Amino acid sequence: MIDRVLRPVVALLAVPALVACSAIGDIRRDPPSRSAAPTAAPGPAPPPSAGFDEVRAGRVAVAERYDDPFVEFSDAAHGWALFASCDGGPPDRNCPALLFSTLDGGRSWLTVRHPRPVADNQQLYTAPGLVTLLAEPHGWYTSTDGGASFVRTDGEPLAWRTAQGRFQVIEATGRVGEWDGGALRPLAAQPPVPGLNTVASSADLLVAAGVGDEGPYAAVSTDRGRSWQRTPVPAPAGTVAVLRAKVAPDRQVWLVGERPDRMDFPALWRWQGRWESVPAQSYPSRIVSVAPIGAGRVAVTGPYGAGAVIDGRYTPVAWPVGPEHYLTTLDDGTVFARGPADVVLGTGVGTDRRWVRVTVEGD
C-alpha cells in the first residue's frame, strides 16, 4: 500500500495507496517536499541514463481531437486510461469521455463503456479490484468487476473507502477511525499526537504521525488501536511542516517530514523498534517526489533525475525517469512514475528494478 487531491481531468488526479487518508479528495497529493537538514550538495552529477527494458505503446480507437489520456495503475498488470479532454476543454456530446483498461501491464487495452461520458469534470481513481470515476455534477461511478458494470453514488463510494484500509484519519475531526464497511468510527483510544496527519499499518504495527508546535510527533499501537504509546522522533535539522507515515513494499515503516515549501529535501526516519533518523549526505537541493521502495532505501526524483538514499547517503541511480516524473509505490511494490507523456513501471526490489514505459495513444 502506499501514497494517494483531486485535480480536474484537464487537471486529473491520481490515486493513492498506503496511508489511510480520509476523504476521496485527499487520495493522492501534490508532490511532497524536501528538507534542508543533511548536507545539500550543489548538484550531484546525474548517472548514465538507463534505457527501458521494454516499451509498451498502446493504440486505442480515439479520434485525433482528444487530448492525452490520464493513465493510472493499481499494480504492475492492471491499469486504466481515461480520455476526458478534447481540444483543451471538457468532453461534450461530440467528443465524449472514453475509458480503457489493461490486464497485462499496458501491452493491450480493452474498451470499457464509460457510465457518464459527458460531464463538466471527469476524474479517475483506481485501487486493486476497483475503479472509481467522478463525473461532475452527476456523481461517482464505481466498478468492482473490471468495468462490466458501475454503481452510481452521490458521495464517496463505500468500495473506495474500504480500499483505503481498516484504520484511517477522520478528516472532519482529525481523529483515528476504524472502518467497519459502512462507517468510519473513532477509536476509543486516540494517539497522543498533535496535528495528526496520517495513520499507517504494517503487520501488527499501527503508526500515527503529525506535527505540533514543538516539531514532529508519532505514536504506535501493537494492539490494533486499543492503546497507544508515544514514540520520540529525533529532532530534525530544519523545519518540518507535514509528517507522513509511509510503508515500504517490504513493510518497513518510515516517517517523511515535508518542508514548508514542499521543495527541499525531506527529513527521514525509519522504525527499528524506535524512530531512527536516516541521514542523506550530498542530497540534491530540490526534489520532485520521494517514496520508500524497500531494502532500507528511499527513492527521489529531482532536477538531476532519480536517486536513492542508501546507507545514509544520497546516490544517483541509473533509472529511466527524469525530473518530470513523480514517483509513488503501488500496492504490489511496483514503483510507478508519472510523466507528462508516459507512465513508467519499475518491478523488482529496492533499486534493482526492471523498467517498462507505457504510452496510450489514439489510432
mmCIF file of C-alpha atoms in Angstrom:
data_model
loop_
_atom_site.group_PDB
_atom_site.id
_atom_site.type_symbol
_atom_site.label_atom_id
_atom_site.label_comp_id
_atom_site.label_asym_id
_atom_site.label_seq_id
_atom_site.Cartn_x
_atom_site.Cartn_y
_atom_site.Cartn_z
ATOM 1 C CA MET A 1 0.000 0.000 0.000
ATOM 2 C CA ILE A 2 1.182 3.398 -0.446
ATOM 3 C CA ASP A 3 0.609 7.080 -1.009
ATOM 4 C CA ARG A 4 -2.539 8.723 -2.592
ATOM 5 C CA VAL A 5 -6.098 15.767 -4.106
ATOM 6 C CA LEU A 6 -8.370 15.959 -6.631
ATOM 7 C CA ARG A 7 -7.300 17.539 -9.874
ATOM 8 C CA PRO A 8 -9.870 18.210 -12.583
ATOM 9 C CA VAL A 9 -9.278 15.984 -15.501
ATOM 10 C CA VAL A 10 -7.965 18.605 -17.515
ATOM 11 C CA ALA A 11 -6.003 18.548 -14.326
ATOM 12 C CA LEU A 12 -6.788 14.960 -13.459
ATOM 13 C CA LEU A 13 -5.890 13.248 -10.279
ATOM 14 C CA ALA A 14 -4.248 10.103 -9.343
ATOM 15 C CA VAL A 15 -4.900 7.696 -6.575
ATOM 16 C CA PRO A 16 -3.074 6.711 -3.834
ATOM 17 C CA ALA A 17 -2.219 3.866 -1.701
ATOM 18 C CA LEU A 18 -0.851 3.022 1.607
ATOM 19 C CA VAL A 19 -1.545 5.646 4.116
ATOM 20 C CA ALA A 20 -5.140 5.656 5.136
ATOM 21 C CA CYS A 21 -6.470 9.069 4.317
ATOM 22 C CA SER A 22 -9.977 10.297 4.843
ATOM 23 C CA ALA A 23 -11.973 11.839 2.031
ATOM 24 C CA ILE A 24 -11.568 10.798 -1.562
ATOM 25 C CA GLY A 25 -10.322 14.266 -2.319
ATOM 26 C CA ASP A 26 -7.280 13.539 -0.163
ATOM 27 C CA ILE A 27 -6.152 10.488 -2.019
ATOM 28 C CA ARG A 28 -3.127 11.467 -3.984
ATOM 29 C CA ARG A 29 -1.298 14.579 -3.024
ATOM 30 C CA ASP A 30 0.756 17.051 -4.910
ATOM 31 C CA PRO A 31 4.440 16.170 -4.980
ATOM 32 C CA PRO A 32 5.968 16.017 -1.498
ATOM 33 C CA SER A 33 8.595 18.412 -0.284
ATOM 34 C CA ARG A 34 12.220 18.299 0.704
ATOM 35 C CA SER A 35 14.312 19.125 3.622
ATOM 36 C CA ALA A 36 17.168 21.348 4.424
ATOM 37 C CA ALA A 37 18.685 19.218 7.058
ATOM 38 C CA PRO A 38 21.503 16.927 5.964
ATOM 39 C CA THR A 39 24.193 18.238 3.684
ATOM 40 C CA ALA A 40 22.916 19.640 0.449
ATOM 41 C CA ALA A 41 25.221 19.159 -2.481
ATOM 42 C CA PRO A 42 25.345 21.941 -5.074
ATOM 43 C CA GLY A 43 24.349 19.406 -7.694
ATOM 44 C CA PRO A 44 25.359 15.773 -7.988
ATOM 45 C CA ALA A 45 26.173 14.716 -11.495
ATOM 46 C CA PRO A 46 23.456 12.521 -12.981
ATOM 47 C CA PRO A 47 24.256 8.844 -13.520
ATOM 48 C CA PRO A 48 24.497 7.398 -17.014
ATOM 49 C CA SER A 49 20.961 7.424 -18.382
ATOM 50 C CA ALA A 50 19.374 3.988 -18.434
ATOM 51 C CA GLY A 51 17.168 2.650 -21.179
ATOM 52 C CA PHE A 52 13.858 0.900 -20.750
ATOM 53 C CA ASP A 53 13.768 -2.866 -20.576
ATOM 54 C CA GLU A 54 10.531 -2.744 -22.542
ATOM 55 C CA VAL A 55 8.300 -0.152 -24.214
ATOM 56 C CA ARG A 56 4.569 -0.851 -24.471
ATOM 57 C CA ALA A 57 2.955 1.576 -26.909
ATOM 58 C CA GLY A 58 -0.798 1.093 -26.690
ATOM 59 C CA ARG A 59 -3.060 2.085 -29.589
ATOM 60 C CA VAL A 60 -6.775 2.639 -28.994
ATOM 61 C CA ALA A 61 -9.703 3.855 -31.069
ATOM 62 C CA VAL A 62 -9.677 7.562 -30.212
ATOM 63 C CA ALA A 63 -10.163 10.488 -32.580
ATOM 64 C CA GLU A 64 -7.386 12.998 -33.136
ATOM 65 C CA ARG A 65 -9.092 15.890 -31.293
ATOM 66 C CA TYR A 66 -8.793 14.116 -27.927
ATOM 67 C CA ASP A 67 -6.029 15.314 -25.640
ATOM 68 C CA ASP A 68 -3.590 12.934 -23.970
ATOM 69 C CA PRO A 69 -5.209 10.474 -21.553
ATOM 70 C CA PHE A 70 -4.878 10.205 -17.805
ATOM 71 C CA VAL A 71 -3.333 6.782 -17.102
ATOM 72 C CA GLU A 72 -3.427 5.076 -13.721
ATOM 73 C CA PHE A 73 -2.291 1.656 -12.489
ATOM 74 C CA SER A 74 -3.245 -0.229 -9.317
ATOM 75 C CA ASP A 75 -0.465 -2.814 -9.748
ATOM 76 C CA ALA A 76 2.005 -3.840 -12.427
ATOM 77 C CA ALA A 77 -0.685 -5.548 -14.539
ATOM 78 C CA HIS A 78 -3.926 -3.606 -14.019
ATOM 79 C CA GLY A 79 -4.378 -0.111 -15.360
ATOM 80 C CA TRP A 80 -6.897 2.365 -16.764
ATOM 81 C CA ALA A 81 -6.742 5.145 -19.337
ATOM 82 C CA LEU A 82 -9.297 7.961 -19.423
ATOM 83 C CA PHE A 83 -9.543 10.303 -22.399
ATOM 84 C CA ALA A 84 -11.574 13.153 -20.923
ATOM 85 C CA SER A 85 -10.407 16.336 -22.581
ATOM 86 C CA CYS A 86 -10.921 17.485 -26.154
ATOM 87 C CA ASP A 87 -9.058 20.428 -27.673
ATOM 88 C CA GLY A 88 -8.197 21.560 -24.168
ATOM 89 C CA GLY A 89 -11.770 21.553 -22.862
ATOM 90 C CA PRO A 90 -14.165 19.132 -21.159
ATOM 91 C CA PRO A 91 -15.792 16.395 -23.255
ATOM 92 C CA ASP A 92 -19.148 17.020 -24.927
ATOM 93 C CA ARG A 93 -21.669 15.014 -26.940
ATOM 94 C CA ASN A 94 -19.438 15.205 -29.999
ATOM 95 C CA CYS A 95 -16.387 14.227 -28.008
ATOM 96 C CA PRO A 96 -17.483 12.079 -25.016
ATOM 97 C CA ALA A 97 -15.079 10.713 -22.420
ATOM 98 C CA LEU A 98 -13.578 7.364 -23.401
ATOM 99 C CA LEU A 99 -12.385 4.691 -20.975
ATOM 100 C CA PHE A 100 -9.976 1.786 -21.494
ATOM 101 C CA SER A 101 -8.462 -0.878 -19.250
ATOM 102 C CA THR A 102 -5.450 -3.170 -19.404
ATOM 103 C CA LEU A 103 -4.940 -6.516 -17.713
ATOM 104 C CA ASP A 104 -1.407 -7.108 -18.964
ATOM 105 C CA GLY A 105 0.562 -4.048 -17.944
ATOM 106 C CA GLY A 106 -0.294 -1.934 -20.979
ATOM 107 C CA ARG A 107 0.506 -4.465 -23.712
ATOM 108 C CA SER A 108 -3.129 -4.379 -24.801
ATOM 109 C CA TRP A 109 -6.134 -2.211 -23.969
ATOM 110 C CA LEU A 110 -9.839 -3.031 -23.777
ATOM 111 C CA THR A 111 -12.678 -0.602 -24.446
ATOM 112 C CA VAL A 112 -14.873 -0.038 -21.378
ATOM 113 C CA ARG A 113 -18.224 1.741 -21.569
ATOM 114 C CA HIS A 114 -17.990 4.989 -19.623
ATOM 115 C CA PRO A 115 -21.125 5.280 -17.455
ATOM 116 C CA ARG A 116 -21.370 9.093 -17.805
ATOM 117 C CA PRO A 117 -19.212 10.250 -20.710
ATOM 118 C CA VAL A 118 -20.469 13.851 -20.848
ATOM 119 C CA ALA A 119 -19.715 15.884 -17.710
ATOM 120 C CA ASP A 120 -18.085 19.142 -16.702
ATOM 121 C CA ASN A 121 -15.274 17.442 -14.791
ATOM 122 C CA GLN A 122 -14.059 13.865 -15.173
ATOM 123 C CA GLN A 123 -11.654 12.109 -12.821
ATOM 124 C CA LEU A 124 -10.289 8.600 -12.442
ATOM 125 C CA TYR A 125 -9.170 6.677 -9.336
ATOM 126 C CA THR A 126 -8.160 3.065 -9.064
ATOM 127 C CA ALA A 127 -7.211 0.583 -6.354
ATOM 128 C CA PRO A 128 -6.782 -3.191 -6.501
ATOM 129 C CA GLY A 129 -10.073 -4.678 -7.685
ATOM 130 C CA LEU A 130 -11.909 -1.427 -8.385
ATOM 131 C CA VAL A 131 -12.077 1.728 -10.457
ATOM 132 C CA THR A 132 -13.926 4.891 -9.441
ATOM 133 C CA LEU A 133 -14.925 7.701 -11.776
ATOM 134 C CA LEU A 134 -16.094 11.169 -10.874
ATOM 135 C CA ALA A 135 -18.363 12.802 -13.478
ATOM 136 C CA GLU A 136 -19.324 16.191 -12.065
ATOM 137 C CA PRO A 137 -22.012 17.253 -11.455
ATOM 138 C CA HIS A 138 -23.629 13.830 -11.920
ATOM 139 C CA GLY A 139 -21.910 11.820 -9.201
ATOM 140 C CA TRP A 140 -19.451 8.976 -8.608
ATOM 141 C CA TYR A 141 -19.428 5.710 -10.568
ATOM 142 C CA THR A 142 -17.637 2.641 -9.184
ATOM 143 C CA SER A 143 -16.942 -0.772 -10.686
ATOM 144 C CA THR A 144 -15.608 -3.841 -8.899
ATOM 145 C CA ASP A 145 -15.946 -6.158 -11.925
ATOM 146 C CA GLY A 146 -13.435 -4.643 -14.312
ATOM 147 C CA GLY A 147 -15.870 -2.125 -15.784
ATOM 148 C CA ALA A 148 -18.609 -4.577 -16.741
ATOM 149 C CA SER A 149 -20.983 -2.605 -14.504
ATOM 150 C CA PHE A 150 -20.890 0.606 -12.472
ATOM 151 C CA VAL A 151 -22.754 1.699 -9.349
ATOM 152 C CA ARG A 152 -23.595 5.404 -9.026
ATOM 153 C CA THR A 153 -23.376 7.282 -5.699
ATOM 154 C CA ASP A 154 -23.788 10.951 -4.822
ATOM 155 C CA GLY A 155 -20.951 10.867 -2.312
ATOM 156 C CA GLU A 156 -17.745 8.950 -1.825
ATOM 157 C CA PRO A 157 -18.254 5.280 -2.764
ATOM 158 C CA LEU A 158 -18.082 2.786 0.093
ATOM 159 C CA ALA A 159 -15.916 0.482 -2.031
ATOM 160 C CA TRP A 160 -13.327 3.218 -2.360
ATOM 161 C CA ARG A 161 -13.336 3.962 1.347
ATOM 162 C CA THR A 162 -12.910 0.247 2.055
ATOM 163 C CA ALA A 163 -9.881 0.166 -0.230
ATOM 164 C CA GLN A 164 -8.160 2.788 1.929
ATOM 165 C CA GLY A 165 -7.636 0.335 4.768
ATOM 166 C CA ARG A 166 -9.057 -0.532 8.134
ATOM 167 C CA PHE A 167 -7.594 2.462 10.000
ATOM 168 C CA GLN A 168 -7.939 5.969 8.612
ATOM 169 C CA VAL A 169 -7.844 9.589 9.704
ATOM 170 C CA ILE A 170 -11.312 11.128 10.027
ATOM 171 C CA GLU A 171 -10.886 14.336 8.062
ATOM 172 C CA ALA A 172 -13.583 16.323 9.863
ATOM 173 C CA THR A 173 -12.184 15.697 13.348
ATOM 174 C CA GLY A 174 -8.536 14.777 12.845
ATOM 175 C CA ARG A 175 -9.017 11.591 14.875
ATOM 176 C CA VAL A 176 -8.126 7.994 14.024
ATOM 177 C CA GLY A 177 -11.107 5.913 12.973
ATOM 178 C CA GLU A 178 -11.729 2.271 12.185
ATOM 179 C CA TRP A 179 -13.639 1.431 9.025
ATOM 180 C CA ASP A 180 -16.362 -1.162 9.587
ATOM 181 C CA GLY A 181 -17.536 -1.418 5.977
ATOM 182 C CA GLY A 182 -20.174 1.259 6.322
ATOM 183 C CA ALA A 183 -18.794 3.973 8.587
ATOM 184 C CA LEU A 184 -15.534 5.334 9.915
ATOM 185 C CA ARG A 185 -15.891 5.186 13.696
ATOM 186 C CA PRO A 186 -13.447 6.947 16.072
ATOM 187 C CA LEU A 187 -11.288 4.654 18.160
ATOM 188 C CA ALA A 188 -11.950 4.765 21.886
ATOM 189 C CA ALA A 189 -8.243 5.358 22.474
ATOM 190 C CA GLN A 190 -6.682 8.138 20.403
ATOM 191 C CA PRO A 191 -2.938 8.527 19.750
ATOM 192 C CA PRO A 192 -1.234 11.343 21.720
ATOM 193 C CA VAL A 193 -0.190 13.103 18.509
ATOM 194 C CA PRO A 194 -0.796 16.828 17.926
ATOM 195 C CA GLY A 195 -1.601 17.846 14.364
ATOM 196 C CA LEU A 196 -2.403 14.245 13.423
ATOM 197 C CA ASN A 197 -1.969 13.873 9.682
ATOM 198 C CA THR A 198 -1.666 10.203 8.763
ATOM 199 C CA VAL A 199 -2.090 6.714 10.105
ATOM 200 C CA ALA A 200 -0.461 3.694 8.516
ATOM 201 C CA SER A 201 -0.342 -0.004 9.377
ATOM 202 C CA SER A 202 2.208 -2.706 8.755
ATOM 203 C CA ALA A 203 1.592 -6.199 10.106
ATOM 204 C CA ASP A 204 0.796 -5.682 13.809
ATOM 205 C CA LEU A 205 2.165 -2.152 13.965
ATOM 206 C CA LEU A 206 -0.159 0.847 13.668
ATOM 207 C CA VAL A 207 1.553 4.247 13.357
ATOM 208 C CA ALA A 208 0.045 7.728 13.748
ATOM 209 C CA ALA A 209 2.054 10.829 12.860
ATOM 210 C CA GLY A 210 1.691 14.608 12.910
ATOM 211 C CA VAL A 211 3.443 17.909 13.584
ATOM 212 C CA GLY A 212 2.843 20.104 16.646
ATOM 213 C CA ASP A 213 4.279 23.388 17.874
ATOM 214 C CA GLU A 214 7.417 21.624 19.074
ATOM 215 C CA GLY A 215 8.029 19.550 15.956
ATOM 216 C CA PRO A 216 7.164 16.067 14.658
ATOM 217 C CA TYR A 217 5.311 13.528 16.803
ATOM 218 C CA ALA A 218 4.464 9.863 16.340
ATOM 219 C CA ALA A 219 2.739 7.129 18.324
ATOM 220 C CA VAL A 220 2.480 3.387 17.755
ATOM 221 C CA SER A 221 -0.052 0.733 18.673
ATOM 222 C CA THR A 222 0.568 -3.001 18.697
ATOM 223 C CA ASP A 223 -2.990 -3.977 19.653
ATOM 224 C CA ARG A 224 -4.875 -2.540 16.658
ATOM 225 C CA GLY A 225 -5.540 0.835 18.218
ATOM 226 C CA ARG A 226 -6.801 -0.209 21.646
ATOM 227 C CA SER A 227 -3.836 1.549 23.258
ATOM 228 C CA TRP A 228 -1.069 3.862 22.058
ATOM 229 C CA GLN A 229 2.483 4.671 23.038
ATOM 230 C CA ARG A 230 4.059 7.976 22.069
ATOM 231 C CA THR A 231 7.416 7.305 20.417
ATOM 232 C CA PRO A 232 10.081 10.057 20.415
ATOM 233 C CA VAL A 233 11.019 11.338 16.973
ATOM 234 C CA PRO A 234 14.613 12.608 16.891
ATOM 235 C CA ALA A 235 14.671 16.336 16.191
ATOM 236 C CA PRO A 236 15.246 17.064 12.509
ATOM 237 C CA ALA A 237 17.620 19.658 11.158
ATOM 238 C CA GLY A 238 15.403 22.342 9.721
ATOM 239 C CA THR A 239 11.649 22.790 9.925
ATOM 240 C CA VAL A 240 9.135 20.045 9.207
ATOM 241 C CA ALA A 241 5.676 21.276 8.161
ATOM 242 C CA VAL A 242 3.926 17.957 7.473
ATOM 243 C CA LEU A 243 4.797 14.467 8.702
ATOM 244 C CA ARG A 244 3.722 11.452 6.635
ATOM 245 C CA ALA A 245 3.792 7.849 7.812
ATOM 246 C CA LYS A 246 4.583 5.557 4.884
ATOM 247 C CA VAL A 247 5.014 1.817 4.494
ATOM 248 C CA ALA A 248 7.585 0.477 2.038
ATOM 249 C CA PRO A 249 6.965 -2.646 -0.092
ATOM 250 C CA ASP A 250 8.925 -4.730 2.438
ATOM 251 C CA ARG A 251 6.578 -3.430 5.204
ATOM 252 C CA GLN A 252 9.246 -1.199 6.747
ATOM 253 C CA VAL A 253 7.592 1.889 8.256
ATOM 254 C CA TRP A 254 9.012 5.323 7.514
ATOM 255 C CA LEU A 255 8.302 8.893 8.529
ATOM 256 C CA VAL A 256 8.760 11.521 5.817
ATOM 257 C CA GLY A 257 8.960 15.101 7.086
ATOM 258 C CA GLU A 258 7.977 17.527 4.363
ATOM 259 C CA ARG A 259 9.462 21.017 4.429
ATOM 260 C CA PRO A 260 7.328 24.190 4.443
ATOM 261 C CA ASP A 261 7.905 24.932 0.765
ATOM 262 C CA ARG A 262 7.388 21.267 -0.235
ATOM 263 C CA MET A 263 10.514 21.620 -2.333
ATOM 264 C CA ASP A 264 13.501 20.987 -0.055
ATOM 265 C CA PHE A 265 14.813 17.524 0.698
ATOM 266 C CA PRO A 266 12.657 15.933 3.457
ATOM 267 C CA ALA A 267 13.679 14.682 6.856
ATOM 268 C CA LEU A 268 13.559 10.876 7.077
ATOM 269 C CA TRP A 269 13.119 8.407 9.944
ATOM 270 C CA ARG A 270 12.819 4.611 9.941
ATOM 271 C CA TRP A 271 11.142 2.436 12.577
ATOM 272 C CA GLN A 272 13.504 -0.100 14.139
ATOM 273 C CA GLY A 273 11.837 -0.582 17.491
ATOM 274 C CA ARG A 274 12.243 3.179 17.813
ATOM 275 C CA TRP A 275 12.482 6.037 15.315
ATOM 276 C CA GLU A 276 15.959 6.447 13.897
ATOM 277 C CA SER A 277 16.990 9.413 11.794
ATOM 278 C CA VAL A 278 18.164 8.499 8.306
ATOM 279 C CA PRO A 279 20.790 10.944 7.041
ATOM 280 C CA ALA A 280 21.152 11.748 3.378
ATOM 281 C CA GLN A 281 24.588 13.195 2.744
ATOM 282 C CA SER A 282 25.133 15.000 -0.588
ATOM 283 C CA TYR A 283 21.458 15.189 -1.417
ATOM 284 C CA PRO A 284 20.154 17.475 -4.197
ATOM 285 C CA SER A 285 18.850 20.831 -3.063
ATOM 286 C CA ARG A 286 15.460 20.281 -4.727
ATOM 287 C CA ILE A 287 13.370 17.212 -5.395
ATOM 288 C CA VAL A 288 10.065 16.439 -7.082
ATOM 289 C CA SER A 289 8.969 13.265 -5.282
ATOM 290 C CA VAL A 290 10.051 10.822 -2.587
ATOM 291 C CA ALA A 291 8.969 7.219 -1.992
ATOM 292 C CA PRO A 292 10.249 4.391 0.262
ATOM 293 C CA ILE A 293 10.971 1.475 -2.069
ATOM 294 C CA GLY A 294 12.123 -1.315 0.252
ATOM 295 C CA ALA A 295 15.520 -2.771 1.177
ATOM 296 C CA GLY A 296 16.025 0.187 3.532
ATOM 297 C CA ARG A 297 16.029 2.668 0.664
ATOM 298 C CA VAL A 298 14.084 5.781 -0.304
ATOM 299 C CA ALA A 299 13.907 6.917 -3.916
ATOM 300 C CA VAL A 300 13.572 10.518 -5.073
ATOM 301 C CA THR A 301 13.297 12.406 -8.325
ATOM 302 C CA GLY A 302 14.715 15.865 -8.765
ATOM 303 C CA PRO A 303 16.442 18.177 -11.214
ATOM 304 C CA TYR A 304 19.119 15.567 -11.934
ATOM 305 C CA GLY A 305 16.783 12.638 -12.450
ATOM 306 C CA ALA A 306 16.430 9.776 -9.993
ATOM 307 C CA GLY A 307 18.408 8.975 -6.884
ATOM 308 C CA ALA A 308 18.110 6.991 -3.687
ATOM 309 C CA VAL A 309 19.098 7.353 -0.056
ATOM 310 C CA ILE A 310 21.315 4.329 0.571
ATOM 311 C CA ASP A 311 23.246 3.749 3.812
ATOM 312 C CA GLY A 312 22.877 7.382 4.844
ATOM 313 C CA ARG A 313 23.973 8.892 1.562
ATOM 314 C CA TYR A 314 22.123 10.166 -1.496
ATOM 315 C CA THR A 315 23.258 8.243 -4.581
ATOM 316 C CA PRO A 316 22.172 8.934 -8.186
ATOM 317 C CA VAL A 317 20.712 5.812 -9.795
ATOM 318 C CA ALA A 318 20.545 4.878 -13.457
ATOM 319 C CA TRP A 319 16.756 4.761 -13.793
ATOM 320 C CA PRO A 320 14.967 5.860 -16.974
ATOM 321 C CA VAL A 321 12.982 8.521 -15.139
ATOM 322 C CA GLY A 322 13.746 12.202 -15.024
ATOM 323 C CA PRO A 323 12.839 15.387 -13.171
ATOM 324 C CA GLU A 324 9.467 15.384 -14.927
ATOM 325 C CA HIS A 325 8.439 12.094 -13.291
ATOM 326 C CA TYR A 326 6.613 11.848 -9.982
ATOM 327 C CA LEU A 327 7.211 8.611 -8.048
ATOM 328 C CA THR A 328 4.807 6.591 -5.934
ATOM 329 C CA THR A 329 4.725 2.924 -4.961
ATOM 330 C CA LEU A 330 1.793 0.677 -5.868
ATOM 331 C CA ASP A 331 0.244 -1.923 -3.569
ATOM 332 C CA ASP A 332 2.278 -4.760 -5.092
ATOM 333 C CA GLY A 333 5.571 -2.890 -4.605
ATOM 334 C CA THR A 334 5.873 -1.613 -8.165
ATOM 335 C CA VAL A 335 7.457 1.823 -8.490
ATOM 336 C CA PHE A 336 5.050 3.949 -10.540
ATOM 337 C CA ALA A 337 6.444 7.066 -12.214
ATOM 338 C CA ARG A 338 4.063 9.531 -13.862
ATOM 339 C CA GLY A 339 5.392 11.829 -16.565
ATOM 340 C CA PRO A 340 3.709 14.312 -18.897
ATOM 341 C CA ALA A 341 3.678 11.886 -21.823
ATOM 342 C CA ASP A 342 4.015 8.431 -20.280
ATOM 343 C CA VAL A 343 3.927 6.299 -17.173
ATOM 344 C CA VAL A 344 6.784 4.055 -16.119
ATOM 345 C CA LEU A 345 6.525 0.811 -14.142
ATOM 346 C CA GLY A 346 9.509 -0.475 -12.165
ATOM 347 C CA THR A 347 9.224 -4.010 -10.795
ATOM 348 C CA GLY A 348 11.793 -5.593 -8.511
ATOM 349 C CA VAL A 349 13.320 -4.951 -5.092
ATOM 350 C CA GLY A 350 14.911 -1.768 -3.811
ATOM 351 C CA THR A 351 16.831 -0.005 -6.562
ATOM 352 C CA ASP A 352 17.215 -3.185 -8.629
ATOM 353 C CA ARG A 353 14.230 -2.973 -10.985
ATOM 354 C CA ARG A 354 13.020 -3.786 -14.451
ATOM 355 C CA TRP A 355 11.622 -0.709 -16.213
ATOM 356 C CA VAL A 356 8.677 -0.601 -18.604
ATOM 357 C CA ARG A 357 7.491 2.547 -20.383
ATOM 358 C CA VAL A 358 3.750 2.626 -21.099
ATOM 359 C CA THR A 359 2.049 5.026 -23.503
ATOM 360 C CA VAL A 360 -1.534 5.099 -24.759
ATOM 361 C CA GLU A 361 -2.378 6.923 -27.983
ATOM 362 C CA GLY A 362 -5.286 7.181 -30.375
ATOM 363 C CA ASP A 363 -5.292 5.190 -33.558
#
